[in-house]
PDB file of C-alpha atoms and ligand atoms in Angstrom:
ATOM      1  CA  MET A  29     159.532 -12.727 -37.013  1.00 48.00           C
ATOM      2  CA  GLN A  30     158.309 -12.628 -40.586  1.00 49.00           C
ATOM      3  CA  LYS A  31     161.094 -12.842 -43.082  1.00 55.00           C
ATOM      4  CA  GLU A  32     159.504 -14.460 -46.089  1.00 73.00           C
ATOM      5  CA  LEU A  33     158.871 -11.243 -48.012  1.00 92.00           C
ATOM      6  CA  LYS A  34     160.716 -11.191 -51.313  1.00 93.00           C
ATOM      7  CA  LYS A  35     161.163  -7.512 -51.939  1.00 96.00           C
ATOM      8  CA  LEU A  36     162.400  -5.498 -48.996  1.00 98.00           C
ATOM      9  CA  PRO A  37     163.335  -1.835 -48.917  1.00 98.00           C
ATOM     10  CA  LYS A  38     167.040  -1.110 -48.544  1.00 98.00           C
ATOM     11  CA  HIS A  39     166.127   2.105 -46.781  1.00 98.00           C
ATOM     12  CA  ILE A  40     162.968   2.558 -44.733  1.00 99.00           C
ATOM     13  CA  ALA A  41     161.948   5.849 -43.120  1.00 99.00           C
ATOM     14  CA  PHE A  42     159.421   6.562 -40.373  1.00 99.00           C
ATOM     15  CA  ILE A  43     157.645   9.769 -39.441  1.00 99.00           C
ATOM     16  CA  ILE A  44     156.595   8.685 -35.985  1.00 98.00           C
ATOM     17  CA  ASP A  45     153.413  10.681 -35.589  1.00 98.00           C
ATOM     18  CA  GLY A  46     150.507  10.445 -33.158  1.00 98.00           C
ATOM     19  CA  ASN A  47     152.097  10.039 -29.729  1.00 98.00           C
ATOM     20  CA  GLY A  48     149.986  12.898 -28.375  1.00 98.00           C
ATOM     21  CA  ARG A  49     146.691  11.651 -29.790  1.00 98.00           C
ATOM     22  CA  TRP A  50     147.404   8.115 -28.647  1.00 98.00           C
ATOM     23  CA  ALA A  51     147.915   9.396 -25.094  1.00 98.00           C
ATOM     24  CA  LYS A  52     144.882  11.671 -25.177  1.00 98.00           C
ATOM     25  CA  SER A  53     142.594   8.867 -26.274  1.00 98.00           C
ATOM     26  CA  ARG A  54     143.696   6.964 -23.163  1.00 98.00           C
ATOM     27  CA  GLY A  55     143.395   9.899 -20.801  1.00 98.00           C
ATOM     28  CA  LEU A  56     147.188  10.079 -20.436  1.00 98.00           C
ATOM     29  CA  THR A  57     149.546  13.049 -20.655  1.00 97.00           C
ATOM     30  CA  ARG A  58     151.329  13.773 -23.947  1.00 97.00           C
ATOM     31  CA  SER A  59     154.605  12.936 -22.204  1.00 97.00           C
ATOM     32  CA  LEU A  60     153.407   9.409 -21.522  1.00 98.00           C
ATOM     33  CA  GLY A  61     152.541   9.207 -25.203  1.00 98.00           C
ATOM     34  CA  HIS A  62     156.144  10.049 -26.080  1.00 98.00           C
ATOM     35  CA  LYS A  63     157.401   7.521 -23.558  1.00 98.00           C
ATOM     36  CA  ALA A  64     155.254   4.800 -25.123  1.00 98.00           C
ATOM     37  CA  GLY A  65     156.330   6.010 -28.573  1.00 98.00           C
ATOM     38  CA  PHE A  66     159.982   5.619 -27.657  1.00 98.00           C
ATOM     39  CA  SER A  67     159.670   2.066 -26.426  1.00 97.00           C
ATOM     40  CA  ARG A  68     157.760   1.229 -29.603  1.00 98.00           C
ATOM     41  CA  LEU A  69     160.524   2.883 -31.586  1.00 98.00           C
ATOM     42  CA  GLU A  70     163.192   0.643 -30.061  1.00 98.00           C
ATOM     43  CA  LYS A  71     161.208  -2.479 -30.939  1.00 98.00           C
ATOM     44  CA  ILE A  72     160.441  -1.457 -34.519  1.00 98.00           C
ATOM     45  CA  ILE A  73     164.032  -0.404 -35.233  1.00 98.00           C
ATOM     46  CA  LYS A  74     165.338  -3.743 -33.966  1.00 98.00           C
ATOM     47  CA  GLU A  75     162.778  -5.634 -35.989  1.00 98.00           C
ATOM     48  CA  CYS A  76     163.722  -3.782 -39.174  1.00 98.00           C
ATOM     49  CA  PHE A  77     167.415  -4.545 -38.691  1.00 98.00           C
ATOM     50  CA  TYR A  78     167.564  -7.933 -37.040  1.00 98.00           C
ATOM     51  CA  GLY A  79     164.199  -9.357 -38.103  1.00 97.00           C
ATOM     52  CA  TYR A  80     164.003  -8.270 -41.716  1.00 97.00           C
ATOM     53  CA  GLY A  81     167.619  -7.384 -42.392  1.00 98.00           C
ATOM     54  CA  ILE A  82     166.770  -3.918 -43.726  1.00 98.00           C
ATOM     55  CA  PRO A  83     170.146  -2.142 -43.829  1.00 98.00           C
ATOM     56  CA  ILE A  84     169.066   1.495 -43.328  1.00 99.00           C
ATOM     57  CA  VAL A  85     166.382   2.922 -41.049  1.00 99.00           C
ATOM     58  CA  SER A  86     165.611   6.634 -40.779  1.00 99.00           C
ATOM     59  CA  ILE A  87     163.519   8.143 -38.006  1.00 99.00           C
ATOM     60  CA  TYR A  88     161.999  11.592 -37.665  1.00 98.00           C
ATOM     61  CA  ALA A  89     162.157  12.138 -33.927  1.00 98.00           C
ATOM     62  CA  PHE A  90     162.190  15.947 -33.533  1.00 98.00           C
ATOM     63  CA  SER A  91     161.770  18.612 -36.190  1.00 98.00           C
ATOM     64  CA  THR A  92     163.075  22.181 -36.139  1.00 98.00           C
ATOM     65  CA  GLU A  93     159.395  23.146 -35.989  1.00 98.00           C
ATOM     66  CA  ASN A  94     158.846  21.066 -32.826  1.00 98.00           C
ATOM     67  CA  TRP A  95     160.642  23.765 -30.776  1.00 98.00           C
ATOM     68  CA  ASN A  96     157.314  25.605 -30.980  1.00 98.00           C
ATOM     69  CA  ARG A  97     155.724  23.132 -28.563  1.00 98.00           C
ATOM     70  CA  PRO A  98     155.286  23.869 -24.838  1.00 97.00           C
ATOM     71  CA  GLU A  99     158.576  23.960 -22.947  1.00 98.00           C
ATOM     72  CA  ALA A 100     157.643  21.058 -20.679  1.00 97.00           C
ATOM     73  CA  GLU A 101     156.947  18.780 -23.646  1.00 98.00           C
ATOM     74  CA  VAL A 102     160.175  19.809 -25.384  1.00 98.00           C
ATOM     75  CA  ASN A 103     162.136  19.175 -22.173  1.00 98.00           C
ATOM     76  CA  TYR A 104     160.564  15.762 -21.779  1.00 98.00           C
ATOM     77  CA  LEU A 105     161.529  14.831 -25.328  1.00 98.00           C
ATOM     78  CA  MET A 106     165.084  16.105 -24.797  1.00 98.00           C
ATOM     79  CA  ASP A 107     165.350  13.896 -21.707  1.00 98.00           C
ATOM     80  CA  LEU A 108     164.235  10.919 -23.774  1.00 98.00           C
ATOM     81  CA  PHE A 109     167.001  11.685 -26.288  1.00 98.00           C
ATOM     82  CA  ARG A 110     169.523  11.999 -23.429  1.00 98.00           C
ATOM     83  CA  LYS A 111     168.621   8.502 -22.264  1.00 97.00           C
ATOM     84  CA  TYR A 112     168.508   7.045 -25.742  1.00 97.00           C
ATOM     85  CA  LEU A 113     171.822   8.432 -26.995  1.00 98.00           C
ATOM     86  CA  ASN A 114     173.740   6.629 -24.349  1.00 96.00           C
ATOM     87  CA  LYS A 115     176.613   4.182 -24.343  1.00 95.00           C
ATOM     88  CA  SER A 116     174.029   1.436 -23.854  1.00 96.00           C
ATOM     89  CA  PHE A 117     173.177   1.984 -27.530  1.00 97.00           C
ATOM     90  CA  LEU A 118     176.387   0.163 -28.461  1.00 97.00           C
ATOM     91  CA  LYS A 119     175.251  -3.080 -26.840  1.00 97.00           C
ATOM     92  CA  LYS A 120     171.552  -2.689 -27.542  1.00 97.00           C
ATOM     93  CA  TYR A 121     172.120  -2.278 -31.261  1.00 98.00           C
ATOM     94  CA  PRO A 122     174.992  -4.520 -32.329  1.00 98.00           C
ATOM     95  CA  GLU A 123     176.401  -3.761 -35.791  1.00 98.00           C
ATOM     96  CA  VAL A 124     174.401  -0.528 -36.081  1.00 98.00           C
ATOM     97  CA  ARG A 125     176.078   2.692 -37.096  1.00 98.00           C
ATOM     98  CA  PHE A 126     174.385   5.707 -35.540  1.00 98.00           C
ATOM     99  CA  ASN A 127     173.963   8.810 -37.665  1.00 98.00           C
ATOM    100  CA  HIS A 128     172.494  12.056 -36.378  1.00 98.00           C
ATOM    101  CA  MET A 129     170.546  14.034 -38.959  1.00 98.00           C
ATOM    102  CA  GLY A 130     169.969  17.649 -38.040  1.00 98.00           C
ATOM    103  CA  ASP A 131     171.829  20.733 -36.954  1.00 96.00           C
ATOM    104  CA  PRO A 132     173.789  19.978 -33.771  1.00 97.00           C
ATOM    105  CA  ASN A 133     174.139  23.722 -33.106  1.00 96.00           C
ATOM    106  CA  GLY A 134     170.486  24.169 -32.234  1.00 96.00           C
ATOM    107  CA  LEU A 135     170.527  21.329 -29.690  1.00 98.00           C
ATOM    108  CA  PRO A 136     171.405  21.432 -25.977  1.00 98.00           C
ATOM    109  CA  ASP A 137     175.208  20.965 -25.841  1.00 98.00           C
ATOM    110  CA  ASP A 138     175.117  17.672 -23.958  1.00 98.00           C
ATOM    111  CA  ILE A 139     172.737  16.084 -26.472  1.00 98.00           C
ATOM    112  CA  ALA A 140     174.783  17.267 -29.460  1.00 98.00           C
ATOM    113  CA  LYS A 141     177.842  15.792 -27.748  1.00 98.00           C
ATOM    114  CA  LYS A 142     176.166  12.471 -27.017  1.00 98.00           C
ATOM    115  CA  ALA A 143     175.063  12.212 -30.650  1.00 98.00           C
ATOM    116  CA  LYS A 144     178.587  13.006 -31.845  1.00 98.00           C
ATOM    117  CA  ASN A 145     180.122  10.469 -29.448  1.00 98.00           C
ATOM    118  CA  LEU A 146     177.791   7.754 -30.682  1.00 98.00           C
ATOM    119  CA  MET A 147     178.553   8.594 -34.283  1.00 98.00           C
ATOM    120  CA  ASP A 148     182.274   8.332 -33.573  1.00 98.00           C
ATOM    121  CA  ALA A 149     181.911   5.142 -31.546  1.00 98.00           C
ATOM    122  CA  THR A 150     179.911   3.384 -34.280  1.00 98.00           C
ATOM    123  CA  ALA A 151     181.689   4.837 -37.328  1.00 98.00           C
ATOM    124  CA  ASP A 152     183.287   1.491 -38.206  1.00 98.00           C
ATOM    125  CA  ARG A 153     180.042  -0.460 -38.195  1.00 98.00           C
ATOM    126  CA  ASP A 154     178.880  -1.106 -41.721  1.00 96.00           C
ATOM    127  CA  LYS A 155     176.072  -3.651 -41.595  1.00 98.00           C
ATOM    128  CA  PHE A 156     173.184  -1.426 -40.487  1.00 98.00           C
ATOM    129  CA  THR A 157     172.680   2.338 -40.280  1.00 98.00           C
ATOM    130  CA  LEU A 158     170.240   4.203 -38.079  1.00 98.00           C
ATOM    131  CA  ASN A 159     169.623   7.830 -39.062  1.00 98.00           C
ATOM    132  CA  ILE A 160     167.783   9.805 -36.425  1.00 98.00           C
ATOM    133  CA  GLY A 161     166.485  13.283 -37.157  1.00 98.00           C
ATOM    134  CA  ILE A 162     166.704  15.445 -34.056  1.00 98.00           C
ATOM    135  CA  ASN A 163     166.417  19.186 -34.693  1.00 98.00           C
ATOM    136  CA  TYR A 164     166.018  18.134 -38.305  1.00 98.00           C
ATOM    137  CA  SER A 165     164.620  20.076 -41.248  1.00 98.00           C
ATOM    138  CA  GLY A 166     164.780  18.846 -44.827  1.00 98.00           C
ATOM    139  CA  GLN A 167     165.012  22.377 -46.175  1.00 98.00           C
ATOM    140  CA  ASP A 168     167.789  23.275 -43.727  1.00 98.00           C
ATOM    141  CA  GLU A 169     169.631  20.102 -44.725  1.00 98.00           C
ATOM    142  CA  LEU A 170     169.746  21.392 -48.287  1.00 98.00           C
ATOM    143  CA  VAL A 171     170.785  24.873 -47.163  1.00 98.00           C
ATOM    144  CA  ILE A 172     173.600  23.423 -45.033  1.00 98.00           C
ATOM    145  CA  ALA A 173     174.684  21.239 -47.956  1.00 98.00           C
ATOM    146  CA  VAL A 174     174.803  24.204 -50.350  1.00 98.00           C
ATOM    147  CA  ASN A 175     176.798  26.306 -47.894  1.00 98.00           C
ATOM    148  CA  ASN A 176     179.292  23.482 -47.360  1.00 98.00           C
ATOM    149  CA  ILE A 177     179.618  23.057 -51.123  1.00 98.00           C
ATOM    150  CA  LEU A 178     180.357  26.784 -51.502  1.00 98.00           C
ATOM    151  CA  GLU A 179     182.870  26.715 -48.662  1.00 98.00           C
ATOM    152  CA  GLU A 180     184.681  23.859 -50.364  1.00 98.00           C
ATOM    153  CA  GLY A 181     185.050  26.047 -53.450  1.00 98.00           C
ATOM    154  CA  ILE A 182     182.952  23.794 -55.681  1.00 98.00           C
ATOM    155  CA  THR A 183     181.575  25.898 -58.532  1.00 97.00           C
ATOM    156  CA  HIS A 184     179.424  23.369 -60.341  1.00 98.00           C
ATOM    157  CA  VAL A 185     177.035  20.901 -58.761  1.00 98.00           C
ATOM    158  CA  ASP A 186     175.184  17.854 -59.972  1.00 98.00           C
ATOM    159  CA  ARG A 187     172.878  15.467 -58.101  1.00 98.00           C
ATOM    160  CA  GLN A 188     175.775  13.444 -56.776  1.00 98.00           C
ATOM    161  CA  VAL A 189     177.529  16.481 -55.317  1.00 98.00           C
ATOM    162  CA  ILE A 190     174.372  17.464 -53.455  1.00 98.00           C
ATOM    163  CA  ALA A 191     173.716  13.904 -52.234  1.00 98.00           C
ATOM    164  CA  ASP A 192     177.323  13.728 -51.012  1.00 98.00           C
ATOM    165  CA  HIS A 193     176.747  16.766 -48.772  1.00 98.00           C
ATOM    166  CA  LEU A 194     173.558  15.615 -47.082  1.00 98.00           C
ATOM    167  CA  PHE A 195     173.418  13.991 -43.627  1.00 98.00           C
ATOM    168  CA  THR A 196     172.802  10.702 -45.481  1.00 98.00           C
ATOM    169  CA  HIS A 197     175.881  10.912 -47.699  1.00 98.00           C
ATOM    170  CA  GLY A 198     176.938   7.557 -49.074  1.00 98.00           C
ATOM    171  CA  GLN A 199     173.503   6.012 -48.497  1.00 98.00           C
ATOM    172  CA  PRO A 200     170.904   4.915 -51.053  1.00 98.00           C
ATOM    173  CA  PRO A 201     167.651   6.931 -51.200  1.00 98.00           C
ATOM    174  CA  VAL A 202     164.555   6.084 -49.163  1.00 98.00           C
ATOM    175  CA  ASP A 203     162.513   3.228 -50.705  1.00 98.00           C
ATOM    176  CA  LEU A 204     159.599   3.225 -48.288  1.00 98.00           C
ATOM    177  CA  MET A 205     158.344   6.124 -46.172  1.00 98.00           C
ATOM    178  CA  ILE A 206     155.813   5.375 -43.440  1.00 98.00           C
ATOM    179  CA  ARG A 207     153.900   8.049 -41.537  1.00 98.00           C
ATOM    180  CA  THR A 208     151.574   6.885 -38.807  1.00 98.00           C
ATOM    181  CA  SER A 209     148.407   8.615 -37.581  1.00 98.00           C
ATOM    182  CA  GLY A 210     146.774   9.134 -40.965  1.00 95.00           C
ATOM    183  CA  GLU A 211     148.436  12.471 -41.716  1.00 97.00           C
ATOM    184  CA  GLN A 212     149.561  12.538 -45.326  1.00 98.00           C
ATOM    185  CA  ARG A 213     152.404  15.020 -45.403  1.00 98.00           C
ATOM    186  CA  LEU A 214     156.179  15.093 -45.092  1.00 98.00           C
ATOM    187  CA  SER A 215     156.417  17.906 -42.533  1.00 98.00           C
ATOM    188  CA  ASN A 216     159.849  18.784 -43.917  1.00 98.00           C
ATOM    189  CA  PHE A 217     161.408  15.307 -43.645  1.00 98.00           C
ATOM    190  CA  MET A 218     164.111  14.057 -46.026  1.00 99.00           C
ATOM    191  CA  LEU A 219     162.875  16.075 -48.993  1.00 98.00           C
ATOM    192  CA  TRP A 220     165.718  15.059 -51.277  1.00 98.00           C
ATOM    193  CA  GLN A 221     165.962  11.418 -50.224  1.00 98.00           C
ATOM    194  CA  VAL A 222     162.273  10.556 -50.750  1.00 98.00           C
ATOM    195  CA  ALA A 223     162.214  11.698 -54.391  1.00 98.00           C
ATOM    196  CA  TYR A 224     161.159   8.218 -55.551  1.00 98.00           C
ATOM    197  CA  ALA A 225     160.027   6.643 -52.295  1.00 98.00           C
ATOM    198  CA  GLU A 226     156.794   4.712 -51.897  1.00 98.00           C
ATOM    199  CA  PHE A 227     154.497   6.219 -49.256  1.00 98.00           C
ATOM    200  CA  TYR A 228     152.424   4.357 -46.706  1.00 98.00           C
ATOM    201  CA  PHE A 229     150.049   6.055 -44.286  1.00 98.00           C
ATOM    202  CA  PRO A 230     148.582   3.714 -41.684  1.00 98.00           C
ATOM    203  CA  LYS A 231     145.813   5.218 -39.539  1.00 98.00           C
ATOM    204  CA  CYS A 232     147.172   3.917 -36.250  1.00 98.00           C
ATOM    205  CA  HIS A 233     149.104   6.189 -33.911  1.00 98.00           C
ATOM    206  CA  TRP A 234     152.815   5.541 -33.510  1.00 98.00           C
ATOM    207  CA  PRO A 235     152.683   3.875 -30.048  1.00 98.00           C
ATOM    208  CA  ALA A 236     150.264   1.329 -31.570  1.00 98.00           C
ATOM    209  CA  PHE A 237     152.464   0.570 -34.577  1.00 98.00           C
ATOM    210  CA  ASN A 238     153.483  -3.016 -33.823  1.00 98.00           C
ATOM    211  CA  SER A 239     155.085  -6.003 -35.566  1.00 98.00           C
ATOM    212  CA  ARG A 240     151.856  -6.786 -37.381  1.00 98.00           C
ATOM    213  CA  GLN A 241     151.617  -3.200 -38.654  1.00 98.00           C
ATOM    214  CA  LEU A 242     155.209  -3.318 -39.844  1.00 98.00           C
ATOM    215  CA  PHE A 243     154.566  -6.565 -41.661  1.00 98.00           C
ATOM    216  CA  LYS A 244     151.470  -5.072 -43.306  1.00 98.00           C
ATOM    217  CA  ALA A 245     153.493  -2.103 -44.525  1.00 98.00           C
ATOM    218  CA  LEU A 246     156.185  -4.358 -45.971  1.00 98.00           C
ATOM    219  CA  GLU A 247     153.559  -6.596 -47.493  1.00 98.00           C
ATOM    220  CA  GLU A 248     151.952  -3.602 -49.187  1.00 97.00           C
ATOM    221  CA  TYR A 249     155.388  -2.632 -50.487  1.00 98.00           C
ATOM    222  CA  GLN A 250     155.523  -5.985 -52.338  1.00 96.00           C
ATOM    223  CA  ASN A 251     152.597  -4.857 -54.483  1.00 95.00           C
ATOM    224  CA  ARG A 252     153.969  -1.469 -55.437  1.00 97.00           C
ATOM    225  CA  ASP A 253     155.069  -1.230 -59.036  1.00 95.00           C
ATOM    226  CA  ARG A 254     158.120   0.996 -58.972  1.00 96.00           C
ATOM    227  CA  ARG A 255     158.548   2.242 -62.487  1.00 95.00           C
ATOM    228  CA  PHE A 256     160.928   5.178 -61.988  1.00 96.00           C
ATOM    229  CA  GLY A 257     159.429   6.905 -65.000  1.00 95.00           C
ATOM    230  CA  ALA A 258     159.980   3.986 -67.363  1.00 95.00           C
ATOM    231  CA  ILE A 259     157.396   1.612 -68.831  1.00 90.00           C
ATOM    232  CA  LYS A 260     157.388  -2.155 -68.848  1.00 79.00           C
ATOM    233  CA  GLU A 261     158.153  -3.860 -72.166  1.00 75.00           C
ATOM    234  CA  GLU A 262     155.144  -5.808 -73.493  1.00 70.00           C
ATOM    235  CA  LYS A 263     156.023  -9.487 -73.756  1.00 61.00           C
TER     236      LYS A 263
HETATM  237  C1  IPE B   4     155.062  12.525 -32.784  1.00 56.20           C
HETATM  238  O1  IPE B   4     153.881  12.565 -32.079  1.00 56.20           O
HETATM  239  C2  IPE B   4     156.287  12.731 -31.925  1.00 56.20           C
HETATM  240  C3  IPE B   4     156.990  13.983 -32.134  1.00 56.20           C
HETATM  241  C4  IPE B   4     156.677  14.945 -32.949  1.00 56.20           C
HETATM  242  C5  IPE B   4     158.177  14.166 -31.338  1.00 56.20           C
HETATM  243  P1  IPE B   4     153.112  13.928 -31.848  1.00 56.20           P
HETATM  244  O2  IPE B   4     153.593  14.522 -30.563  1.00 56.20           O
HETATM  245  O3  IPE B   4     153.230  14.805 -33.027  1.00 56.20           O
HETATM  246  O4  IPE B   4     151.633  13.425 -31.684  1.00 56.20           O
HETATM  247  P2  IPE B   4     150.320  14.161 -32.181  1.00 56.20           P
HETATM  248  O5  IPE B   4     150.479  14.382 -33.655  1.00 56.20           O
HETATM  249  O6  IPE B   4     150.215  15.431 -31.411  1.00 56.20           O
HETATM  250  O7  IPE B   4     149.231  13.190 -31.882  1.00 56.20           O
HETATM  251  C1  IPE B   5     156.459  15.556 -37.657  1.00 56.20           C
HETATM  252  O1  IPE B   5     155.370  15.457 -36.814  1.00 56.20           O
HETATM  253  C2  IPE B   5     157.731  15.600 -36.869  1.00 56.20           C
HETATM  254  C3  IPE B   5     158.081  14.369 -36.189  1.00 56.20           C
HETATM  255  C4  IPE B   5     157.459  13.227 -36.273  1.00 56.20           C
HETATM  256  C5  IPE B   5     159.238  14.468 -35.362  1.00 56.20           C
HETATM  257  P1  IPE B   5     154.562  16.742 -36.332  1.00 56.20           P
HETATM  258  O2  IPE B   5     153.432  16.221 -35.535  1.00 56.20           O
HETATM  259  O3  IPE B   5     155.467  17.707 -35.673  1.00 56.20           O
HETATM  260  O4  IPE B   5     154.098  17.360 -37.738  1.00 56.20           O
HETATM  261  P2  IPE B   5     152.860  18.274 -38.086  1.00 56.20           P
HETATM  262  O5  IPE B   5     152.901  19.458 -37.178  1.00 56.20           O
HETATM  263  O6  IPE B   5     151.621  17.458 -37.902  1.00 56.20           O
HETATM  264  O7  IPE B   5     153.068  18.626 -39.530  1.00 56.20           O
HETATM  265 MG1   MG B   6     152.062  15.118 -34.683  1.00 56.20          MG
END
């Protein structure tokens, strides 16, 4: 695996788009697209952690808006989550802390429970963190944070207080956001955390996003001049 890149993101996020189109272009069902997308997901996550040593990976797997899809497709995706959020995660992803982003209340009970169990079982792991958005909405995340802040009796907030009440509390912001399939929008993902992220929009569909594509994204990141509003001193 390629490791010679100098500047790596501390936090990389993926909007894994294009499973359906990938399948359609091959004459397959959308479900098979999601299946292929999931096996790709496992490989890319492992490569980010164990290949490049990127400490935090965030994945948009299912949005609150995705409930509007046909029932059969939603059920298929839920079954994929059931399989994924299993005890086997503990062995498959050594040293990875699992963190569910999203409202557990809107999920089938067994999936919410599996996510919670994995979070508890990996709570002591501190080398890598995997955030997965399932029933996730960036706007809802902020609403939930504000309500929790009010319930705690806090009467004045600053950026830190808000950050501390998000699903990603304690984590640095997203450095690099990748959305496959050529769509150039956030679709309600991590609105707060991407405030100063670099964006990368490869044309390929998610199931075709491979090691080479990941390397290209990280290579492109090397050339980004992150100024954070400041200017460089002339020498
Ligand atoms: C992304 O692929 C996966 C999920 C939203 C769960 P899509 O299913 O959105 O694929 P397209 O955009 O229809 O091709
Ligand atoms: C965003 O993809 C959500 C996930 C990747 C889970 P969508 O395919 O649902 O987004 P839109 O509908 O193109 O904005
Ligand atoms: Mg899509």
